[in-house]
XYZ file of C-alpha atoms in Angstrom:
368
model
C 110.688 96.333 164.077
C 112.070 95.281 167.518
C 112.454 91.724 166.149
C 115.457 90.440 164.401
C 113.508 88.107 162.016
C 110.255 88.098 161.104
C 108.777 84.803 159.245
C 105.713 85.086 156.905
C 103.868 81.845 156.660
C 100.722 82.188 154.768
C 98.623 79.525 153.159
C 100.077 78.139 149.859
C 97.062 79.521 147.519
C 96.153 82.679 145.744
C 94.822 84.334 148.697
C 97.969 83.469 150.800
C 100.233 84.676 148.044
C 98.468 87.823 147.916
C 98.645 88.259 151.804
C 102.260 87.870 151.611
C 102.641 90.690 149.099
C 100.459 92.806 151.039
C 102.755 91.910 154.324
C 105.958 92.636 152.257
C 104.924 96.332 151.497
C 104.717 97.239 155.202
C 107.052 94.855 157.189
C 110.780 95.801 157.655
C 112.349 94.597 154.442
C 115.971 93.846 156.057
C 114.232 91.408 158.720
C 111.518 89.518 156.683
C 111.747 85.947 155.423
C 109.254 83.808 153.540
C 108.483 80.317 154.417
C 107.601 78.084 151.455
C 106.107 74.860 151.515
C 103.711 72.561 149.367
C 101.049 72.301 152.279
C 98.562 74.966 153.209
C 98.549 76.416 156.860
C 100.362 75.008 159.859
C 97.208 72.770 160.794
C 97.494 70.855 157.739
C 101.083 69.758 158.668
C 99.719 68.966 162.166
C 96.961 66.808 160.997
C 99.231 65.154 158.567
C 101.721 64.284 161.257
C 104.695 66.234 159.064
C 105.836 68.499 161.824
C 109.484 67.754 160.971
C 108.708 69.138 157.470
C 107.220 72.163 158.728
C 110.315 72.741 161.067
C 112.631 72.299 157.967
C 110.407 74.805 155.931
C 110.356 77.263 159.001
C 114.324 77.257 159.073
C 114.867 77.122 155.352
C 112.530 80.449 155.078
C 114.643 82.953 153.128
C 114.579 86.819 151.988
C 111.648 87.461 149.548
C 112.237 87.646 145.933
C 110.972 91.098 144.930
C 109.351 91.470 141.615
C 111.686 92.900 139.074
C 114.677 93.066 141.438
C 117.680 90.545 141.132
C 120.041 89.940 144.103
C 123.764 89.749 143.689
C 123.574 86.056 145.085
C 121.036 85.056 142.412
C 123.579 86.706 139.557
C 126.257 84.549 141.039
C 124.016 81.414 141.086
C 123.061 81.856 137.746
C 126.517 82.247 136.243
C 126.766 78.820 134.917
C 123.053 78.665 133.821
C 123.238 81.344 131.383
C 122.029 80.808 127.675
C 123.315 83.449 125.175
C 121.050 84.068 121.919
C 123.405 83.434 118.742
C 124.701 86.593 117.133
C 123.400 87.429 113.392
C 126.253 87.396 111.082
C 126.540 90.232 108.504
C 127.586 89.323 104.760
C 131.062 88.255 104.139
C 131.550 91.480 102.226
C 131.220 93.323 106.025
C 133.780 91.339 107.475
C 135.608 94.212 109.343
C 132.010 94.971 110.782
C 131.439 91.495 111.765
C 134.935 91.758 113.563
C 133.975 95.024 115.330
C 130.617 93.670 116.507
C 132.287 90.241 117.822
C 130.488 88.016 115.408
C 127.452 90.076 114.011
C 124.500 91.745 115.231
C 123.019 91.095 118.670
C 119.806 89.142 118.459
C 118.291 90.753 121.756
C 118.862 94.633 120.585
C 117.637 97.196 118.094
C 120.083 98.026 115.249
C 119.630 101.285 113.218
C 120.964 101.825 109.844
C 121.286 105.463 108.754
C 121.927 107.343 105.358
C 120.960 110.045 103.515
C 118.343 109.920 100.796
C 119.547 107.787 97.565
C 122.582 106.860 99.242
C 121.683 103.030 98.956
C 120.817 101.857 102.398
C 117.902 99.460 101.049
C 120.296 97.836 98.621
C 122.851 97.155 101.558
C 120.010 96.176 104.064
C 118.656 93.790 101.069
C 122.157 92.234 100.984
C 121.542 91.576 104.887
C 118.497 90.005 104.336
C 119.508 87.983 101.416
C 122.418 86.449 103.306
C 120.097 85.770 106.605
C 117.591 83.992 104.133
C 120.249 82.030 102.245
C 122.859 81.103 105.098
C 121.191 81.428 108.520
C 118.353 79.974 110.153
C 116.841 83.066 111.184
C 113.173 83.597 110.180
C 112.928 87.358 108.690
C 109.862 89.542 108.479
C 110.298 92.860 106.269
C 108.081 95.603 106.695
C 109.087 97.641 103.703
C 107.322 100.951 103.003
C 109.198 101.647 99.686
C 108.745 98.141 98.120
C 105.508 96.416 97.521
C 105.687 92.806 97.237
C 106.291 92.458 93.292
C 109.367 95.054 93.465
C 110.652 93.397 96.731
C 110.621 89.937 95.083
C 112.263 91.376 91.685
C 115.176 92.817 94.129
C 115.679 89.405 95.747
C 115.777 87.628 92.319
C 118.175 90.135 91.013
C 120.610 89.563 93.960
C 120.182 85.729 93.484
C 120.784 85.201 89.904
C 123.021 88.226 89.283
C 120.785 89.902 86.811
C 119.083 93.357 87.284
C 115.586 92.529 86.758
C 114.627 96.146 87.279
C 116.904 97.055 84.073
C 115.354 94.590 81.597
C 113.567 96.752 79.003
C 111.817 96.560 75.686
C 113.370 98.215 72.624
C 112.184 98.876 69.420
C 114.100 98.131 66.141
C 116.231 101.178 66.292
C 117.272 100.413 70.145
C 114.782 102.860 71.564
C 113.458 102.185 74.940
C 109.807 101.405 75.037
C 107.305 101.703 77.989
C 106.134 97.985 77.858
C 107.605 95.229 80.271
C 107.174 92.266 78.107
C 110.657 91.235 78.081
C 110.728 91.284 81.897
C 107.610 89.487 82.334
C 108.868 86.765 79.777
C 112.232 86.611 81.931
C 110.044 86.110 85.157
C 107.730 83.646 83.742
C 110.386 81.081 82.336
C 110.501 77.840 84.176
C 114.305 77.987 84.745
C 114.109 81.482 86.686
C 111.099 79.844 88.966
C 113.311 76.636 89.457
C 116.743 78.504 90.166
C 114.916 80.644 92.848
C 112.989 78.060 94.583
C 115.639 77.696 97.237
C 115.348 81.571 97.800
C 111.573 81.685 98.721
C 111.620 78.244 100.518
C 113.496 76.699 103.163
C 113.267 72.628 103.611
C 110.102 73.116 102.081
C 108.598 76.034 104.403
C 108.516 79.883 103.895
C 112.085 81.296 104.220
C 110.820 85.017 104.832
C 107.691 86.918 105.476
C 106.659 90.389 103.932
C 103.989 92.805 105.539
C 102.229 94.208 102.373
C 99.032 95.814 103.703
C 99.279 99.463 102.424
C 95.945 100.020 104.358
C 97.506 99.928 107.681
C 100.903 101.362 107.021
C 100.237 104.446 109.044
C 98.438 102.524 111.863
C 100.669 101.856 114.738
C 98.415 99.603 116.544
C 97.690 97.358 113.672
C 101.621 97.291 112.798
C 102.093 96.110 116.425
C 99.495 93.420 115.841
C 101.162 92.149 112.704
C 104.617 92.299 113.857
C 103.688 90.180 117.155
C 101.663 88.109 114.930
C 105.012 87.421 112.683
C 106.895 86.586 116.135
C 104.561 84.663 117.748
C 102.793 82.595 115.163
C 105.244 82.903 112.227
C 108.429 82.229 114.470
C 110.276 85.395 113.248
C 113.616 86.090 114.764
C 114.216 89.175 112.947
C 112.003 92.209 112.167
C 113.109 94.823 109.570
C 111.460 97.851 108.929
C 112.381 100.073 105.851
C 112.177 102.894 106.542
C 110.942 103.653 110.114
C 110.373 107.245 109.402
C 107.494 106.300 107.056
C 105.647 104.953 110.021
C 106.816 107.786 112.665
C 106.183 110.664 110.245
C 102.208 110.244 111.046
C 102.778 110.435 114.761
C 103.293 112.979 117.381
C 106.805 113.136 119.088
C 105.313 111.384 122.304
C 103.840 108.761 120.248
C 107.014 108.190 118.357
C 108.853 107.802 121.727
C 106.124 105.378 122.958
C 106.623 103.211 119.725
C 110.492 102.944 120.031
C 109.691 102.132 123.472
C 107.478 99.232 122.488
C 110.101 98.072 120.115
C 112.444 97.994 123.075
C 110.143 96.098 124.845
C 109.969 93.153 122.375
C 113.533 92.925 121.259
C 114.163 90.247 123.580
C 111.570 88.097 121.443
C 113.027 88.926 117.981
C 116.030 91.309 116.783
C 114.781 94.506 115.618
C 116.527 96.107 112.417
C 115.340 99.929 111.562
C 116.299 101.739 108.247
C 116.701 105.367 108.954
C 116.489 108.524 106.974
C 118.578 111.453 107.784
C 117.361 114.833 108.452
C 118.305 117.594 106.184
C 121.376 119.360 106.880
C 121.444 123.040 107.223
C 121.632 125.312 103.984
C 125.188 125.550 102.652
C 126.423 122.393 104.409
C 127.558 119.250 102.253
C 124.621 116.991 101.713
C 124.534 113.189 102.953
C 123.889 112.179 99.168
C 127.316 114.142 98.463
C 129.331 112.170 100.756
C 129.015 114.108 103.867
C 129.630 111.792 107.109
C 126.461 111.642 109.318
C 126.276 111.376 113.063
C 123.750 109.066 114.419
C 122.040 112.114 115.929
C 121.187 113.121 112.393
C 118.356 110.498 112.417
C 115.075 112.048 111.450
C 112.377 112.091 114.103
C 112.648 111.161 117.789
C 115.990 111.007 119.596
C 114.524 108.033 121.080
C 115.631 106.070 117.799
C 119.382 106.270 118.161
C 119.100 106.056 121.919
C 117.382 102.671 121.561
C 119.822 101.348 119.156
C 122.437 98.475 120.704
C 124.135 99.064 117.255
C 124.051 102.111 115.011
C 125.404 101.792 111.302
C 125.909 104.926 109.332
C 126.610 104.792 105.565
C 127.951 107.447 103.409
C 128.249 107.752 99.533
C 128.843 110.750 97.007
C 126.173 109.769 94.505
C 127.421 112.511 91.986
C 130.994 111.835 92.064
C 132.593 112.183 88.639
C 134.598 108.769 89.226
C 132.347 105.973 88.273
C 133.785 103.800 90.942
C 133.824 106.329 93.898
C 130.343 107.230 92.797
C 129.147 103.849 93.576
C 131.298 103.245 96.620
C 129.504 103.268 100.242
C 131.392 103.743 103.337
C 130.439 102.067 106.583
C 130.921 103.220 109.886
C 129.719 101.970 113.264
C 128.888 104.774 115.610
C 127.423 102.760 118.709
C 128.386 99.275 119.514
C 126.835 98.456 122.980
C 128.182 94.912 123.397
C 131.708 95.110 121.560
C 132.377 98.723 122.298
C 134.576 98.921 118.931
C 133.123 101.830 116.667
C 134.812 103.611 113.716
C 135.285 102.971 109.976
C 134.360 99.342 109.038
C 134.211 98.473 105.299
C 133.554 99.834 101.845
C 131.270 98.526 99.459
C 131.150 98.837 95.719
C 128.081 98.531 93.933
C 127.826 96.995 90.702
C 124.918 98.097 88.589
C 124.767 95.647 85.922
C 124.522 92.544 87.985
C 122.778 94.268 91.134
C 125.483 93.071 93.651
C 127.677 94.507 96.361
C 131.291 93.807 96.844
C 133.789 94.279 99.773
C 135.800 97.286 97.697
C 139.018 96.084 99.050
C 138.588 92.613 97.813
C 137.105 93.466 94.639
C 140.060 96.018 93.946
C 142.459 93.256 94.424
C 140.624 91.118 92.119
């Protein structure tokens, strides 16, 4: 400790690197420098008559880089070398939200979307997905607990064609609805339907998105993790959507839920994570989320790690029993957490048109 400078000059091999790490644990941190060089020990320089190179490496010895710690000088040196991931823009119907988010959802964060039961959060998330499939370069993977592959396909086709496939029904001669689905089957089997939806399911001849549809593993967090990582590493997915996350977490204990959220935080640098959340039930006598109550992000069902992990938290509210038909189908969008943009509060109002299964920005829709 009495020396001003201590230079570590181990061999440039695995054993030398391991020895350097051991020495760094016990030598005075502020006085240690590490000598780097392509050769092994000093004798190799001597035999090769490279003494000048050895001297140069000796005087170039610098403070050690500590694993997991970045110095302020490194931060400054890298200012001009930063590469930012593109944001993920929301559909144009959410232009105020896009403005508040400075262009869209962050590509390296967790986004939480919260709403009460029946408010229509899946419809709004489906609109996000449709927009990303059609108008972005992002590869989406969807883990939907509420819709199997056939039902999910029907929802996307409905949005694409402006025809609510789910409302196509058979009727008898007197107009009474029948339990059969022949008319729906015929519509989907038409060559024109397949042709007009090709660009929804294919992008430049390749898959436009992936859907995890394996009911046998839906409550197995290890299997889910494995499939998500496959979608990212092998499928090239940029965005992972879990709808709703509570259907996965409900089978876990609190500490397991927190561990899964921690795992999601660990992979968010690889892909953006979008979690659709149920709200916990309010106290007796309170206005319910489905009757227009404005929720707080802390109303997310399950572990508090969910809303704390979010870089962006979006809350939806709708009075689904309102007497006015327009108000009944209007969803209010609020941003309650915006880590990068900081701007929070009321964003856009969305109007859902039942017949066409389409969402509109209510302000623009009212003007027209």
